[in-house]
Amino acid sequence: MAGRTDLFQTTLPSNVSTSRELGGVGNPEGVVPGVPGQTYVDTVNLDLYMKIAGVQILGWKLVGK
């Protein structure tokens, strides 16, 4: 449809990184904001987490070591 705008366009909070992969020390759950699909690597334990839900600090799941 001509002139149609994206109905699902979202403005992210300014503290949410748009980088595909994030990293730091420790589990990101409850600490690191992100968007679904982002990954996070614990640089000490080399644990890999994926953001599976939400837009803030909750929704990270451990997916690999």
Short mmCIF file of N, CA, C and O in Angstrom, two decimals:
data_model
loop_
_atom_site.label_atom_id
_atom_site.label_comp_id
_atom_site.label_asym_id
_atom_site.label_seq_id
_atom_site.Cartn_x
_atom_site.Cartn_y
_atom_site.Cartn_z
N MET A 1 0.83 -1.18 0.00
CA MET A 1 0.00 0.00 0.00
C MET A 1 0.88 1.25 0.00
O MET A 1 1.77 1.37 0.81
N ALA A 2 0.59 2.13 -0.87
CA ALA A 2 1.36 3.37 -0.97
C ALA A 2 1.11 4.24 0.25
O ALA A 2 -0.02 4.39 0.71
N GLY A 3 2.17 4.80 0.78
CA GLY A 3 2.06 5.73 1.89
C GLY A 3 1.87 5.09 3.25
O GLY A 3 1.71 5.77 4.24
N ARG A 4 1.88 3.76 3.31
CA ARG A 4 1.68 3.08 4.58
C ARG A 4 2.95 3.17 5.42
O ARG A 4 4.05 3.00 4.93
N THR A 5 2.79 3.43 6.72
CA THR A 5 3.94 3.48 7.62
C THR A 5 4.07 2.14 8.34
O THR A 5 3.12 1.36 8.40
N ASP A 6 5.22 1.88 8.89
CA ASP A 6 5.47 0.65 9.63
C ASP A 6 4.68 0.68 10.94
O ASP A 6 4.96 1.47 11.82
N LEU A 7 3.72 -0.21 11.06
CA LEU A 7 2.87 -0.24 12.25
C LEU A 7 3.60 -0.72 13.49
O LEU A 7 3.17 -0.50 14.60
N PHE A 8 4.73 -1.40 13.29
CA PHE A 8 5.45 -1.97 14.41
C PHE A 8 6.75 -1.23 14.72
O PHE A 8 7.58 -1.72 15.44
N GLN A 9 6.90 -0.05 14.20
CA GLN A 9 8.10 0.73 14.46
C GLN A 9 8.16 1.07 15.95
O GLN A 9 7.17 1.48 16.53
N THR A 10 9.32 0.88 16.55
CA THR A 10 9.49 1.09 17.97
C THR A 10 10.69 1.98 18.21
O THR A 10 11.71 1.83 17.56
N THR A 11 10.58 2.87 19.16
CA THR A 11 11.72 3.67 19.58
C THR A 11 12.30 3.02 20.83
O THR A 11 11.61 2.84 21.82
N LEU A 12 13.56 2.61 20.73
CA LEU A 12 14.22 1.95 21.86
C LEU A 12 14.65 2.97 22.90
O LEU A 12 15.02 4.09 22.57
N PRO A 13 14.65 2.57 24.18
CA PRO A 13 15.21 3.43 25.21
C PRO A 13 16.66 3.74 24.89
O PRO A 13 17.36 2.91 24.30
N SER A 14 17.15 4.89 25.28
CA SER A 14 18.51 5.31 24.93
C SER A 14 19.59 4.42 25.53
O SER A 14 20.71 4.41 25.04
N ASN A 15 19.29 3.66 26.58
CA ASN A 15 20.31 2.82 27.21
C ASN A 15 20.40 1.43 26.59
O ASN A 15 21.14 0.59 27.05
N VAL A 16 19.66 1.15 25.51
CA VAL A 16 19.69 -0.15 24.85
C VAL A 16 20.63 -0.08 23.65
O VAL A 16 20.43 0.71 22.74
N SER A 17 21.66 -0.92 23.65
CA SER A 17 22.62 -0.96 22.55
C SER A 17 22.00 -1.63 21.34
O SER A 17 21.25 -2.60 21.46
N THR A 18 22.33 -1.13 20.16
CA THR A 18 21.85 -1.75 18.93
C THR A 18 22.90 -2.69 18.33
O THR A 18 22.68 -3.26 17.28
N SER A 19 24.02 -2.87 19.02
CA SER A 19 25.06 -3.79 18.57
C SER A 19 24.50 -5.21 18.60
O SER A 19 23.74 -5.58 19.49
N ARG A 20 24.87 -6.03 17.62
CA ARG A 20 24.38 -7.41 17.55
C ARG A 20 24.90 -8.26 18.71
O ARG A 20 24.20 -9.09 19.24
N GLU A 21 26.18 -8.09 19.07
CA GLU A 21 26.75 -8.88 20.16
C GLU A 21 27.26 -7.96 21.26
O GLU A 21 27.97 -7.00 21.00
N LEU A 22 26.90 -8.31 22.49
CA LEU A 22 27.33 -7.56 23.66
C LEU A 22 28.25 -8.46 24.48
O LEU A 22 28.25 -9.67 24.31
N GLY A 23 29.00 -7.88 25.38
CA GLY A 23 29.87 -8.67 26.23
C GLY A 23 30.14 -7.97 27.53
O GLY A 23 29.97 -6.77 27.66
N GLY A 24 30.54 -8.75 28.51
CA GLY A 24 30.86 -8.21 29.82
C GLY A 24 31.16 -9.34 30.77
O GLY A 24 31.34 -10.49 30.37
N VAL A 25 31.18 -9.01 32.05
CA VAL A 25 31.50 -9.98 33.09
C VAL A 25 30.21 -10.37 33.81
O VAL A 25 29.50 -9.51 34.32
N GLY A 26 29.91 -11.67 33.81
CA GLY A 26 28.76 -12.18 34.53
C GLY A 26 27.51 -12.32 33.69
O GLY A 26 27.48 -12.01 32.50
N ASN A 27 26.47 -12.83 34.33
CA ASN A 27 25.17 -13.06 33.72
C ASN A 27 24.49 -11.71 33.43
O ASN A 27 24.41 -10.87 34.31
N PRO A 28 23.98 -11.50 32.21
CA PRO A 28 23.36 -10.22 31.88
C PRO A 28 21.94 -10.05 32.43
O PRO A 28 21.43 -8.93 32.48
N GLU A 29 21.31 -11.15 32.84
CA GLU A 29 19.92 -11.09 33.31
C GLU A 29 19.77 -10.13 34.48
O GLU A 29 20.46 -10.24 35.49
N GLY A 30 18.88 -9.17 34.32
CA GLY A 30 18.63 -8.18 35.36
C GLY A 30 19.63 -7.04 35.39
O GLY A 30 19.56 -6.17 36.24
N VAL A 31 20.59 -7.04 34.44
CA VAL A 31 21.65 -6.03 34.44
C VAL A 31 21.79 -5.31 33.10
O VAL A 31 21.89 -4.09 33.05
N VAL A 32 21.83 -6.10 32.01
CA VAL A 32 22.15 -5.55 30.69
C VAL A 32 20.88 -5.42 29.84
O VAL A 32 20.21 -6.42 29.59
N PRO A 33 20.54 -4.20 29.40
CA PRO A 33 19.38 -4.06 28.52
C PRO A 33 19.72 -4.53 27.12
O PRO A 33 20.87 -4.46 26.67
N GLY A 34 18.72 -5.06 26.44
CA GLY A 34 18.93 -5.52 25.07
C GLY A 34 17.60 -5.73 24.37
O GLY A 34 16.54 -5.53 24.94
N VAL A 35 17.69 -6.16 23.12
CA VAL A 35 16.50 -6.47 22.33
C VAL A 35 16.58 -7.92 21.86
O VAL A 35 17.68 -8.46 21.71
N PRO A 36 15.44 -8.57 21.66
CA PRO A 36 15.45 -9.97 21.22
C PRO A 36 16.33 -10.18 19.99
O PRO A 36 16.34 -9.39 19.06
N GLY A 37 17.13 -11.26 20.06
CA GLY A 37 18.05 -11.59 18.98
C GLY A 37 19.49 -11.21 19.27
O GLY A 37 20.41 -11.73 18.65
N GLN A 38 19.70 -10.30 20.22
CA GLN A 38 21.07 -9.94 20.58
C GLN A 38 21.72 -11.07 21.36
O GLN A 38 21.04 -11.84 22.03
N THR A 39 23.03 -11.15 21.27
CA THR A 39 23.79 -12.12 22.06
C THR A 39 24.71 -11.38 23.01
O THR A 39 25.05 -10.22 22.80
N TYR A 40 25.09 -12.07 24.05
CA TYR A 40 25.97 -11.52 25.09
C TYR A 40 26.94 -12.62 25.49
O TYR A 40 26.53 -13.75 25.73
N VAL A 41 28.22 -12.29 25.56
CA VAL A 41 29.24 -13.24 25.99
C VAL A 41 29.82 -12.79 27.32
O VAL A 41 30.27 -11.65 27.46
N ASP A 42 29.78 -13.70 28.31
CA ASP A 42 30.45 -13.48 29.58
C ASP A 42 31.94 -13.71 29.30
O ASP A 42 32.35 -14.83 29.04
N THR A 43 32.72 -12.66 29.35
CA THR A 43 34.13 -12.74 28.95
C THR A 43 35.01 -13.48 29.95
O THR A 43 36.15 -13.81 29.62
N VAL A 44 34.50 -13.79 31.13
CA VAL A 44 35.27 -14.55 32.11
C VAL A 44 35.00 -16.05 31.95
O VAL A 44 35.91 -16.85 31.82
N ASN A 45 33.72 -16.44 31.92
CA ASN A 45 33.35 -17.85 31.85
C ASN A 45 33.09 -18.33 30.42
O ASN A 45 32.86 -19.51 30.21
N LEU A 46 33.08 -17.42 29.47
CA LEU A 46 32.78 -17.70 28.06
C LEU A 46 31.39 -18.31 27.86
O LEU A 46 31.17 -19.10 26.95
N ASP A 47 30.45 -17.93 28.73
CA ASP A 47 29.06 -18.34 28.56
C ASP A 47 28.41 -17.45 27.51
O ASP A 47 28.68 -16.25 27.44
N LEU A 48 27.55 -18.04 26.68
CA LEU A 48 26.85 -17.31 25.64
C LEU A 48 25.37 -17.21 26.01
O LEU A 48 24.74 -18.23 26.30
N TYR A 49 24.85 -16.01 26.00
CA TYR A 49 23.45 -15.75 26.30
C TYR A 49 22.78 -15.15 25.07
O TYR A 49 23.42 -14.47 24.28
N MET A 50 21.47 -15.40 24.94
CA MET A 50 20.70 -14.77 23.88
C MET A 50 19.49 -14.10 24.50
O MET A 50 18.85 -14.67 25.38
N LYS A 51 19.20 -12.92 24.01
CA LYS A 51 18.02 -12.19 24.46
C LYS A 51 16.83 -12.77 23.72
O LYS A 51 16.75 -12.69 22.50
N ILE A 52 15.90 -13.38 24.46
CA ILE A 52 14.78 -14.04 23.80
C ILE A 52 13.47 -13.30 23.96
O ILE A 52 12.51 -13.61 23.25
N ALA A 53 13.39 -12.33 24.86
CA ALA A 53 12.14 -11.61 25.08
C ALA A 53 12.42 -10.26 25.72
O ALA A 53 13.49 -10.05 26.29
N GLY A 54 11.45 -9.38 25.62
CA GLY A 54 11.55 -8.09 26.31
C GLY A 54 12.44 -7.09 25.62
O GLY A 54 13.06 -7.36 24.60
N VAL A 55 12.50 -5.89 26.20
CA VAL A 55 13.30 -4.82 25.63
C VAL A 55 14.22 -4.19 26.68
O VAL A 55 15.00 -3.33 26.38
N GLN A 56 14.16 -4.59 27.88
CA GLN A 56 15.02 -4.01 28.91
C GLN A 56 16.00 -5.05 29.44
O GLN A 56 16.62 -5.75 28.66
N ILE A 57 16.10 -5.18 30.76
CA ILE A 57 17.14 -6.01 31.36
C ILE A 57 16.74 -7.47 31.59
O ILE A 57 17.58 -8.28 31.98
N LEU A 58 15.49 -7.83 31.34
CA LEU A 58 15.07 -9.21 31.53
C LEU A 58 14.87 -9.92 30.21
O LEU A 58 14.61 -9.30 29.19
N GLY A 59 14.99 -11.25 30.21
CA GLY A 59 14.74 -12.04 29.01
C GLY A 59 15.98 -12.68 28.40
O GLY A 59 15.93 -13.19 27.30
N TRP A 60 17.12 -12.68 29.13
CA TRP A 60 18.34 -13.31 28.64
C TRP A 60 18.31 -14.79 28.99
O TRP A 60 17.89 -15.18 30.09
N LYS A 61 18.76 -15.66 28.09
CA LYS A 61 18.81 -17.11 28.34
C LYS A 61 20.19 -17.64 27.97
O LYS A 61 20.71 -17.35 26.90
N LEU A 62 20.75 -18.47 28.86
CA LEU A 62 22.04 -19.12 28.59
C LEU A 62 21.83 -20.13 27.46
O LEU A 62 20.95 -20.99 27.56
N VAL A 63 22.62 -20.02 26.39
CA VAL A 63 22.46 -20.93 25.25
C VAL A 63 23.71 -21.75 24.96
O VAL A 63 23.67 -22.64 24.14
N GLY A 64 24.82 -21.45 25.60
CA GLY A 64 26.03 -22.22 25.36
C GLY A 64 27.18 -21.83 26.24
O GLY A 64 27.18 -20.78 26.85
N LYS A 65 28.17 -22.69 26.29
CA LYS A 65 29.39 -22.43 27.06
C LYS A 65 30.56 -22.43 26.12
O LYS A 65 30.59 -23.07 25.14
#
